[in-house]
Coordinates of C-alpha atoms in Angstrom, one line a residue:
M10 CA 0.0 0.0 0.0
S11 CA 1.1 3.6 -0.6
V12 CA 2.2 6.0 2.2
L13 CA 2.2 9.7 2.4
S14 CA 5.6 11.2 1.9
A15 CA 7.0 14.2 3.8
Q16 CA 5.6 16.3 1.0
G17 CA 2.0 15.1 1.6
Q18 CA 1.9 13.2 -1.6
T19 CA 1.6 9.5 -2.2
S20 CA 4.9 7.7 -2.5
P21 CA 5.6 4.4 -4.3
P22 CA 5.2 1.3 -2.2
G23 CA 8.4 0.5 -0.4
A24 CA 9.9 4.0 -0.8
P25 CA 12.1 4.8 2.3
R26 CA 11.0 7.6 4.6
A27 CA 13.3 10.6 4.9
P28 CA 15.3 10.5 8.1
G29 CA 14.2 13.0 10.8
Q30 CA 10.7 13.6 9.5
N31 CA 7.5 12.8 11.3
P32 CA 5.1 10.9 9.0
D33 CA 2.3 11.3 11.6
G34 CA 2.4 15.1 11.9
M35 CA -0.2 17.6 10.9
H36 CA -0.2 18.4 7.1
I37 CA 0.8 22.0 6.2
Y38 CA 0.9 23.6 2.8
I39 CA 3.0 26.8 2.5
R40 CA 1.6 29.0 -0.2
A41 CA 4.4 31.5 -1.0
G42 CA 5.1 33.9 -3.9
L43 CA 7.9 35.6 -5.8
K44 CA 10.2 38.0 -3.9
S45 CA 9.0 41.6 -3.9
H46 CA 10.0 44.9 -2.2
L47 CA 13.6 45.7 -1.0
A48 CA 16.2 43.4 0.4
G49 CA 15.0 41.9 3.7
Q50 CA 11.4 42.6 3.0
H51 CA 8.6 40.4 1.7
D52 CA 11.0 37.5 1.1
Y53 CA 8.3 34.9 0.3
P54 CA 10.6 32.4 -1.4
Q55 CA 12.9 32.5 1.6
F56 CA 10.0 31.8 3.9
L57 CA 9.1 28.7 1.9
A58 CA 12.6 27.5 2.2
D59 CA 13.1 28.4 5.9
W60 CA 9.7 27.4 7.3
S61 CA 9.5 24.1 5.4
K62 CA 12.5 23.2 7.6
V63 CA 11.2 24.9 10.7
L64 CA 7.8 23.1 10.5
T65 CA 9.4 19.8 9.6
A66 CA 11.7 20.1 12.7
H67 CA 8.5 20.7 14.7
G68 CA 6.9 17.5 13.6
A69 CA 4.8 18.7 10.6
V70 CA 4.4 17.1 7.2
V71 CA 5.1 20.0 4.8
D72 CA 4.3 20.7 1.2
G73 CA 4.4 24.1 -0.6
S74 CA 5.0 26.1 -3.7
L75 CA 5.1 29.5 -5.3
H76 CA 1.7 29.0 -6.8
A77 CA -1.8 28.7 -5.4
P78 CA -2.4 25.1 -4.3
T79 CA -4.6 22.9 -6.4
A80 CA -7.5 20.8 -5.1
A81 CA -5.3 17.7 -5.3
E82 CA -2.5 19.4 -3.4
L83 CA -4.9 20.3 -0.6
E84 CA -6.5 16.9 -0.4
H85 CA -4.4 15.9 2.7
T86 CA -3.8 19.4 4.1
D87 CA -4.8 20.5 7.5
V88 CA -3.6 24.2 7.3
I89 CA -2.5 26.5 4.5
V90 CA 0.1 28.9 5.7
M91 CA 0.0 31.9 3.3
Y92 CA 2.8 34.4 2.8
K93 CA 2.4 35.9 -0.5
G94 CA 1.4 39.5 -1.5
D95 CA -2.1 40.2 -2.7
A96 CA -3.4 36.7 -2.3
G97 CA -6.9 38.0 -2.6
Y98 CA -6.4 37.9 -6.4
M99 CA -7.5 34.5 -7.4
T100 CA -8.7 32.8 -10.6
D101 CA -12.1 31.0 -10.5
T102 CA -10.3 27.7 -10.2
E103 CA -8.0 28.8 -7.4
K104 CA -11.0 30.3 -5.5
A105 CA -13.0 27.1 -5.9
A106 CA -10.1 25.0 -4.5
L107 CA -9.7 27.3 -1.5
E108 CA -13.4 27.4 -0.8
A109 CA -13.7 23.7 -1.0
F110 CA -10.8 23.3 1.4
V111 CA -12.3 25.7 3.9
K112 CA -15.8 24.1 3.6
R113 CA -14.3 20.8 4.7
G114 CA -12.9 22.5 7.8
G115 CA -9.4 23.4 6.5
G116 CA -7.5 26.1 8.3
I117 CA -5.8 29.2 7.0
V118 CA -2.9 31.2 8.4
S119 CA -2.6 34.6 6.8
L120 CA 0.7 36.5 7.2
H121 CA 1.3 40.2 6.4
D122 CA -0.2 41.3 3.0
V123 CA -1.9 38.0 2.1
L124 CA -5.2 39.6 2.9
C125 CA -4.9 42.4 0.3
G126 CA -6.9 42.1 -2.9
P127 CA -9.7 43.5 -5.1
D128 CA -12.6 42.3 -2.9
P129 CA -11.8 42.6 0.8
A130 CA -15.4 41.9 1.9
Y131 CA -15.1 38.5 0.3
F132 CA -11.6 37.7 1.6
A133 CA -12.8 38.8 5.1
T134 CA -15.3 35.9 5.0
L135 CA -12.2 33.5 4.9
V136 CA -9.9 35.2 7.4
G137 CA -11.9 37.7 9.4
G138 CA -10.5 40.9 7.9
A139 CA -9.0 42.1 4.7
K140 CA -7.8 45.3 3.0
K141 CA -8.4 46.8 -0.4
H142 CA -5.5 46.8 -2.9
G143 CA -4.7 50.3 -4.1
E144 CA -5.9 52.1 -1.0
V145 CA -3.4 53.7 1.3
N146 CA -4.0 51.6 4.4
Y147 CA -0.4 50.9 5.7
T148 CA 2.3 52.6 7.7
L149 CA 5.4 51.4 5.8
D150 CA 8.5 50.8 8.0
A151 CA 7.9 51.9 11.5
D152 CA 8.0 50.8 15.2
I153 CA 4.9 48.7 15.8
P154 CA 4.1 48.5 19.5
Y155 CA 1.9 45.5 20.4
T156 CA -0.6 45.5 23.1
I157 CA -1.7 42.0 23.9
V158 CA -5.5 42.3 24.5
D159 CA -6.2 38.6 25.2
K160 CA -3.3 37.4 27.4
S161 CA -5.2 34.4 28.4
N162 CA -5.4 33.0 24.9
P163 CA -3.2 30.0 24.6
I164 CA -1.8 31.2 21.3
M165 CA -0.3 34.1 23.1
Q166 CA 1.7 32.1 25.7
G167 CA 4.9 33.9 26.4
M168 CA 4.0 37.0 24.3
T169 CA 4.7 40.4 25.9
D170 CA 3.8 43.9 24.8
L171 CA 6.9 44.1 22.6
T172 CA 7.7 46.6 19.8
I173 CA 9.0 45.5 16.5
K174 CA 10.2 47.3 13.4
D175 CA 7.7 46.4 10.6
E176 CA 4.5 47.6 8.9
A177 CA 1.0 47.9 10.3
F178 CA -2.3 48.0 8.5
Y179 CA -5.4 50.0 9.2
N180 CA -8.7 50.9 7.4
M181 CA -9.7 47.3 7.2
T182 CA -12.9 45.6 6.0
W183 CA -14.0 43.3 8.8
A184 CA -16.2 40.2 8.9
R185 CA -19.3 40.9 11.1
D186 CA -21.2 37.7 11.7
P187 CA -19.1 36.2 13.2
A188 CA -16.5 38.8 14.0
P189 CA -12.8 38.0 14.4
H190 CA -11.4 37.6 17.9
I191 CA -8.7 40.2 18.5
L192 CA -5.5 39.0 20.2
A193 CA -3.3 42.1 19.9
T194 CA -3.5 45.7 18.7
A195 CA -1.0 48.4 17.8
I196 CA -1.1 52.2 17.9
I197 CA -0.7 53.4 14.3
P198 CA 2.6 55.4 14.2
G199 CA 2.8 58.8 12.5
T200 CA 4.4 57.8 9.2
P201 CA 3.6 59.9 6.1
S202 CA 1.3 57.2 4.8
A203 CA -0.6 57.0 8.0
G204 CA -1.8 60.6 7.8
A205 CA -4.8 61.3 10.0
H206 CA -4.8 57.7 11.1
K207 CA -1.9 58.4 13.4
G208 CA -2.7 57.3 17.0
E209 CA -5.5 55.0 16.0
V210 CA -5.6 51.6 17.7
A211 CA -5.8 48.9 15.1
P212 CA -6.0 45.1 15.4
Q213 CA -2.9 43.3 14.1
I214 CA -3.3 39.7 15.4
W215 CA -6.5 37.8 15.6
T216 CA -8.3 34.5 15.2
Y217 CA -11.4 33.8 13.2
E218 CA -13.9 30.9 13.6
H219 CA -16.6 30.6 11.0
T220 CA -18.6 28.2 8.7
L221 CA -19.0 28.8 5.0
P222 CA -22.5 27.9 3.7
G223 CA -22.8 24.2 3.4
G224 CA -19.5 23.6 5.0
E225 CA -17.9 22.5 8.3
P226 CA -16.6 24.9 11.0
A227 CA -13.2 26.3 10.0
R228 CA -10.5 28.5 11.6
A229 CA -8.1 31.2 10.5
F230 CA -5.2 32.8 12.3
V231 CA -3.9 36.2 11.1
W232 CA -0.6 38.0 11.9
M233 CA -0.4 41.2 9.9
Q234 CA 3.3 41.8 10.3
G235 CA 6.1 40.1 8.3
H236 CA 7.0 43.1 6.1
I237 CA 10.5 42.8 7.6
Y238 CA 11.5 39.2 7.1
A239 CA 13.9 39.0 10.1
N240 CA 10.9 39.2 12.4
F241 CA 10.0 35.6 11.6
A242 CA 13.1 34.6 13.6
N243 CA 11.9 36.5 16.8
P244 CA 11.5 33.7 19.4
Q245 CA 8.2 35.1 20.8
L246 CA 6.7 35.6 17.4
Q247 CA 7.9 32.2 16.1
D248 CA 6.3 30.3 19.0
M249 CA 3.1 32.4 18.5
L250 CA 3.0 31.4 14.8
L251 CA 3.6 27.7 15.6
R252 CA 0.7 27.8 18.1
G253 CA -1.5 29.7 15.6
I254 CA -0.8 27.2 12.9
A255 CA -1.7 24.3 15.3
W256 CA -4.9 26.1 16.4
A257 CA -6.0 26.8 12.8
G258 CA -5.5 23.1 12.1
K259 CA -7.7 22.1 15.1
K260 CA -4.7 20.4 16.7
P261 CA -3.5 20.6 20.3
I262 CA -2.2 24.2 20.7
N263 CA 1.3 23.1 21.6
E264 CA 1.6 20.2 19.1
L265 CA 4.3 22.0 17.1
V266 CA 6.0 24.0 19.8
D267 CA 6.5 21.0 22.1
Y268 CA 7.4 18.4 19.5
K269 CA 10.5 16.5 20.2
A270 CA 11.9 14.3 17.5
P271 CA 12.6 10.7 18.5
P272 CA 16.3 9.8 18.9
P273 CA 17.9 8.4 15.8
P274 CA 18.2 4.6 15.7
A275 CA 21.3 3.1 17.2
R276 CA 24.0 2.4 14.7
K277 CA 24.7 -1.3 14.1
P278 CA 28.2 -2.3 15.0
Q279 CA 30.4 -2.7 12.0

């Protein structure tokens, strides 16, 4: 009989498993995109490379690409982790595959400007909030001071009211019924692009639980930073993301954070 490989695909009978990978882990698909912006910013391909290793080391079964996943690629997926600019732009085929995935209860993790596109009201039904492409609704590079508003939420274990250099969004379109659950906010800094929005308190991290018509309950976790790629290596943020991914996939909240790989098999004497 065939088995799932570490890439979530069916491997030929008898194919060896890659050493150090957990074949029983949650299945994660990383939807990345081509590099944009300046050096050190929006490095979507580097995220695919780095986090395929991070998630594998934390016990996940990982697949991913620089294109929107097909229905076949999502067949065994628990969570899509999206880090790709303007992911709200989708073909009819891409949209149908994503909706079918969510309707069967699949989870979405949206990072930075994934939630930007032509129809924020629609994309908000998938992740709880979205922003309109072409509108000035961002700060550009600035100090983003987090206030953790739900410190009891298990996703936020170990998170403090830290400040990071990144980009924040405001002027969002929000889902209303149900509404997202806000985990952290930030005061919008006075950058030129912020204009009159300086000083506003805007949600930056949230969860969203919803059910599409005819579907099963689904979850989304959103972190709106990630403009500066180095922030993905921040230990507090990395653990938060690992917990958010597990939560979106309806797995135990610490499944990825607490994973310990089994010791390698003892070498046979020569």
